[in-house]
Coordinates of C-alpha atoms in Angstrom, one line a residue:
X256 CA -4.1 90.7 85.2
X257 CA -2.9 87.9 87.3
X258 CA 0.9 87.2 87.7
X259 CA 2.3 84.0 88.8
X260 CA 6.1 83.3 90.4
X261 CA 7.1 79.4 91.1
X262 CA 10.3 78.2 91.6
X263 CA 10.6 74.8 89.7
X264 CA 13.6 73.6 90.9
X265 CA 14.4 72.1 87.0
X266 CA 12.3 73.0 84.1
X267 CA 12.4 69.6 82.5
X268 CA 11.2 67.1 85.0
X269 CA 8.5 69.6 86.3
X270 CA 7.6 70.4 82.7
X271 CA 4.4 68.9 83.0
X272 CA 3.4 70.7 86.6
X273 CA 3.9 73.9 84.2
X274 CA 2.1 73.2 81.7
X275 CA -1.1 72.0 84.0
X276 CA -0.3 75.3 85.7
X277 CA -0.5 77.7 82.9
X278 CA -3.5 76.4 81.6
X279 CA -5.4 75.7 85.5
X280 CA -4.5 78.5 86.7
X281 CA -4.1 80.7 83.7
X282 CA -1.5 83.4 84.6
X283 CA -0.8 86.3 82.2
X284 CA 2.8 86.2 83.6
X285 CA 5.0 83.8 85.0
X286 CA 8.5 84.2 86.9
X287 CA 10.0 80.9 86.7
X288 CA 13.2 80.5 89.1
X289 CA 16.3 77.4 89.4
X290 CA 15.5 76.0 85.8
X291 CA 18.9 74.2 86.2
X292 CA 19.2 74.4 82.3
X293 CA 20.6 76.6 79.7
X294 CA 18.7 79.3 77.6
X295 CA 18.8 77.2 74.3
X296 CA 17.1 74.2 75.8
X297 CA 14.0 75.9 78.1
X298 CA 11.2 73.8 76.7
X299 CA 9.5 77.1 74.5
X300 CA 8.0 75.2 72.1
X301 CA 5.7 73.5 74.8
X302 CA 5.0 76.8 76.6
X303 CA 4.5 78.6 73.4
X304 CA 2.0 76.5 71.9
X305 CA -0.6 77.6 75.2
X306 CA -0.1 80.9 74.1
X307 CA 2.3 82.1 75.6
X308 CA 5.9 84.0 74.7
X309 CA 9.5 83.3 76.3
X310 CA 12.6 84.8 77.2
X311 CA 14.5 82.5 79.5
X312 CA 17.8 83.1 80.7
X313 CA 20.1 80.0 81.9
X314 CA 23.7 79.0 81.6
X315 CA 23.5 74.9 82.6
X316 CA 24.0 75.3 85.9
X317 CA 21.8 75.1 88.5
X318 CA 20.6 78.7 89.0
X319 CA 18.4 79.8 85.9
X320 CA 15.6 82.3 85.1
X321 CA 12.9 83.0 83.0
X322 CA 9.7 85.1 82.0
X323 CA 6.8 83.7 79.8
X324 CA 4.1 86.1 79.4
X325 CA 0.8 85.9 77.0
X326 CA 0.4 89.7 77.4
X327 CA 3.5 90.6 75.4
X328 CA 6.9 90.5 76.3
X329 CA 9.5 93.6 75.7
X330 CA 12.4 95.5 76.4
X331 CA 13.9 92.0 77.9
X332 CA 17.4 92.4 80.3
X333 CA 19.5 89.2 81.4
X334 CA 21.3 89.6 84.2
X335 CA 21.9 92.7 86.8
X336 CA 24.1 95.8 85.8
X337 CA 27.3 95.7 87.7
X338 CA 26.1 92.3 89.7
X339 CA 28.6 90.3 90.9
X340 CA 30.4 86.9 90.2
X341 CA 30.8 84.0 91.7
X342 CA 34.4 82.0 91.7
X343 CA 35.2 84.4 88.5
X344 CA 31.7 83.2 86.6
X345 CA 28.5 84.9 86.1
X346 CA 25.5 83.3 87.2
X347 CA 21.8 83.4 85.7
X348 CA 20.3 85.0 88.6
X349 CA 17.9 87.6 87.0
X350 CA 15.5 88.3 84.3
X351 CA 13.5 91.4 83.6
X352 CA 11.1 92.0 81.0
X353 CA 7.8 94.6 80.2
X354 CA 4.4 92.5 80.0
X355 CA 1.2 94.2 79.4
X356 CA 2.6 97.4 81.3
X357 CA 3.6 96.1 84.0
X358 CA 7.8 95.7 84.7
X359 CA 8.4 92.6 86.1
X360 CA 12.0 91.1 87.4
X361 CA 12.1 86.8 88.1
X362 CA 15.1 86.3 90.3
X363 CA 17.0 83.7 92.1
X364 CA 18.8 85.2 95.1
X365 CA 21.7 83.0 96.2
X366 CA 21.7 80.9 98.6
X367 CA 24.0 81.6 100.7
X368 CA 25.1 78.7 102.5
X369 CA 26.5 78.9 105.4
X370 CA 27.3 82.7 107.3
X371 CA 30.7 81.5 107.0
X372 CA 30.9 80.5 103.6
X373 CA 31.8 82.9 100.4
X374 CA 28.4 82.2 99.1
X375 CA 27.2 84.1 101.6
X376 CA 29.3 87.2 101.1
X377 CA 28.3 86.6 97.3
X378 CA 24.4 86.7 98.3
X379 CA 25.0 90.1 99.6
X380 CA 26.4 92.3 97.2
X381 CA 23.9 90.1 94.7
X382 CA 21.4 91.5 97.0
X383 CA 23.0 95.3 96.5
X384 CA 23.1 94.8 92.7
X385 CA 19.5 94.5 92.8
X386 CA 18.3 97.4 94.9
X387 CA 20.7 99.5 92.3
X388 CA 18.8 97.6 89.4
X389 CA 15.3 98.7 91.5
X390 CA 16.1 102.1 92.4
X391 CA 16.9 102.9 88.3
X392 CA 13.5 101.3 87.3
X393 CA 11.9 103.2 90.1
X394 CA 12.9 106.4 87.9
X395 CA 10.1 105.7 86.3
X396 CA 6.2 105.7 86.8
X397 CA 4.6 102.5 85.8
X398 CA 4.0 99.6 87.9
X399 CA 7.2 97.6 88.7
X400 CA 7.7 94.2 90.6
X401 CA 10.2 92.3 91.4
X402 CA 9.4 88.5 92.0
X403 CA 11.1 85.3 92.4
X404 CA 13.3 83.4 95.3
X405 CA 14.8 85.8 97.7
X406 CA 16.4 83.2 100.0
X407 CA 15.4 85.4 102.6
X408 CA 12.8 84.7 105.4
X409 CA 11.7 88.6 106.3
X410 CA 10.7 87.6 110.0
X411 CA 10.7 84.9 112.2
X412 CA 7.2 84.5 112.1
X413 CA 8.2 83.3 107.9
X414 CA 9.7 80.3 109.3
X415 CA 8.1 77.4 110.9
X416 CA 10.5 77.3 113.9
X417 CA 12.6 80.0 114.3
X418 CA 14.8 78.3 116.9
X419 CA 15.6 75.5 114.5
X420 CA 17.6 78.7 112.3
X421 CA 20.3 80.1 115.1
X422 CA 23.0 79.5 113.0
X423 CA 21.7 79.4 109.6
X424 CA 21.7 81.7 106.5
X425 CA 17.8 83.1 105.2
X426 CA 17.3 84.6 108.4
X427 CA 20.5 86.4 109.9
X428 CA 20.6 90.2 110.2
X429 CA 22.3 91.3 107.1
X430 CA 20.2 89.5 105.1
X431 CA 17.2 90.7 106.2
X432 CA 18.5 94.3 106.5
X433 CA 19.0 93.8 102.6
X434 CA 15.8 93.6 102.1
X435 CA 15.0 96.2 104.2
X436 CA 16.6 98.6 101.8
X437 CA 14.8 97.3 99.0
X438 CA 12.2 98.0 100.4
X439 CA 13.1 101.5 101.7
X440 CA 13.1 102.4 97.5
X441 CA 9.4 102.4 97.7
X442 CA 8.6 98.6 97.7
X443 CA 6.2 96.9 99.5
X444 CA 5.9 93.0 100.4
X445 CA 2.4 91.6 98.5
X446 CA 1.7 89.4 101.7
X447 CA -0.2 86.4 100.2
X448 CA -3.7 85.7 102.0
X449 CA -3.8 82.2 104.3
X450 CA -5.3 79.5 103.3
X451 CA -5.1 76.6 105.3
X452 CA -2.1 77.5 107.9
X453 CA -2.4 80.8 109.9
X454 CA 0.9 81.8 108.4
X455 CA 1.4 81.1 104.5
X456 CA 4.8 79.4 103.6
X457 CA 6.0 78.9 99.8
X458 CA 8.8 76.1 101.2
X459 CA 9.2 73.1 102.4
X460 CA 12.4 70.5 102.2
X461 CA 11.4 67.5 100.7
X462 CA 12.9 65.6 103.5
X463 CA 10.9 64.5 106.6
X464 CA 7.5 65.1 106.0
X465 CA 7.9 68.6 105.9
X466 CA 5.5 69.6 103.7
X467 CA 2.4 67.4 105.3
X468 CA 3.4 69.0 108.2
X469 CA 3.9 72.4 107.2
X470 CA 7.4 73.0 108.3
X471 CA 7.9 75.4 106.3
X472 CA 9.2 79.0 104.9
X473 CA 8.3 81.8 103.2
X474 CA 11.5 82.9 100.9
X475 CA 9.4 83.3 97.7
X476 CA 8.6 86.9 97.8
X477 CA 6.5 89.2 95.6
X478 CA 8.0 93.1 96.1
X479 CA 5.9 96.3 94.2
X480 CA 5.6 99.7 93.9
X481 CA 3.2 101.5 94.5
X482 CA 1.1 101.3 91.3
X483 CA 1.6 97.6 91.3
X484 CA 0.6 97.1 94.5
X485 CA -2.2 99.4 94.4
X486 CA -3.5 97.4 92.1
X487 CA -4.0 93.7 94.1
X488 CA -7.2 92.2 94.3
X489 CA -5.7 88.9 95.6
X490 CA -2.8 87.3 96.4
X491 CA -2.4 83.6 97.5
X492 CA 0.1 81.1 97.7
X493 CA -1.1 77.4 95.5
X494 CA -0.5 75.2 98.0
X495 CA -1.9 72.8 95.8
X496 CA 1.0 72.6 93.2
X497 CA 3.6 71.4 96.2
X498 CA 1.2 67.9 96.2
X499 CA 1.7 64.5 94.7
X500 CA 4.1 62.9 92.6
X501 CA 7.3 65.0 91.4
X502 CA 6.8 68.7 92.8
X503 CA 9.0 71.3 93.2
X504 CA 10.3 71.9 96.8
X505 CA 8.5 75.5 96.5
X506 CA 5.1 76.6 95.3
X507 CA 4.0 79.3 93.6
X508 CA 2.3 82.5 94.9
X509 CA -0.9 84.0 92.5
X510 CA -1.7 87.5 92.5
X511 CA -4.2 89.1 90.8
X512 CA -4.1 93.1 89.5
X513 CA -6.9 95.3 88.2
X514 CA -5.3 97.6 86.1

């Protein structure tokens, strides 16, 4: 099985990346993150006609979630029990669905902001909503991931210059101590192999040349148990779906299961 998480950063003008993606690269699954659309309009048809089935999850705004699986695609939640709101609305942060056995959650941490900023605040009990939401799907035994944009750079070596990030959000303490507990439920990071840096990054601003010049992060994150992770034969992040004209500002990380 190989399963797929990209954030797109808008469905419809990276449409076409998608497409190329699911039929290049061939994923059984694919967490898709910041589709900046609503539910009704994800572009199914499209996705459908390689094969594939979709439960997408977006209100308009510019968060937005989705799963599209050509294993099958069941017992489908939208959103986090108990998660929190933002400014008195809910946000479409979180998707989870069952696809050929395996349990699989796409989600869109918030971002955060600034320390100082309510966002931030927001990102962390968001952050606690979803190590509840883990710890009850732990309860049972099958394989269980949860994939997507964390917002979250684990260590300093998953940012390109550390010193750049004093004052920033994606890297402070409570952050990463969120993730910490997340992982304390039995989860472990699937650590994509490098390919052409040392370290692998799934980020990189648009803005100055990062990307050519590999200032970058790793906030896309792939967490599983321990019969998911058990199961990896490969994991890699597709550098090559950052390139040319009209890419998303992440790319997506591969990883392939024999189960």
């Amino acid at each position: 099985m190989r399963i797929a998480t990209w954030n797109v950063n808008s469905i419809l003008p990276r449409l076409p990346r998608v497409l190329d993606f699911l039929e290049k690269t061939a994923p059984d699954v694919l967490c898709l993150q910041e589709l900046k659309n609503t539910t009704e309009k994800f572009p199914a048809a499209e996705v459908e006609a390689l094969g594939y089935e979709v439960a997408a999850y977006g209100l308009g705004q510019w968060n937005g979630v989705g799963i599209v699986s050509r294993v099958g695609l069941s017992d489908v939640v939208r959103g986090l029990p108990d998660e929190p709101e933002y400014d008195g609305a809910a946000e479409a942060r979180a998707i989870g669905a069952t696809c050929g056995g395996v349990r699989v959650w796409s989600v869109y941490v918030p971002n955060g902001r600034e320390p100082d900023n309510p966002h931030y605040a927001y990102k962390l009990e968001w952050l606690e909503s979803l190590r509840s939401l883990a710890a009850s799907e732990l309860s049972s035994e099958g394989s269980f991931a949860v994939l997507g944009d964390f917002n979250v750079a684990p260590t300093d070596a998953d940012v390109w210059d550390i010193t750049l990030f004093a004052e920033s959000t994606h890297v402070t303490p409570p952050e990463r101590e969120a993730l910490a507990r997340l992982r304390k439920l039995g989860l472990t990071d699937v650590f994509p192999r490098p390919l052409k840096y040392d370290h692998p990054f799934t980020y990189w601003d648009y803005r100055g040349g990062n990307f050519p010049n590999n200032k970058g992060m790793r906030i896309d994150l792939v967490y599983g148990n321990e019969a998911f992770t058990s199961a990896v034969t490969d994991s890699y992040v597709d550098r090559d779906a950052r390139k040319g004209k009209l890419p998303s500002d992440h790319a997506p990380i591969v990883v392939d299961l024999t189960l």
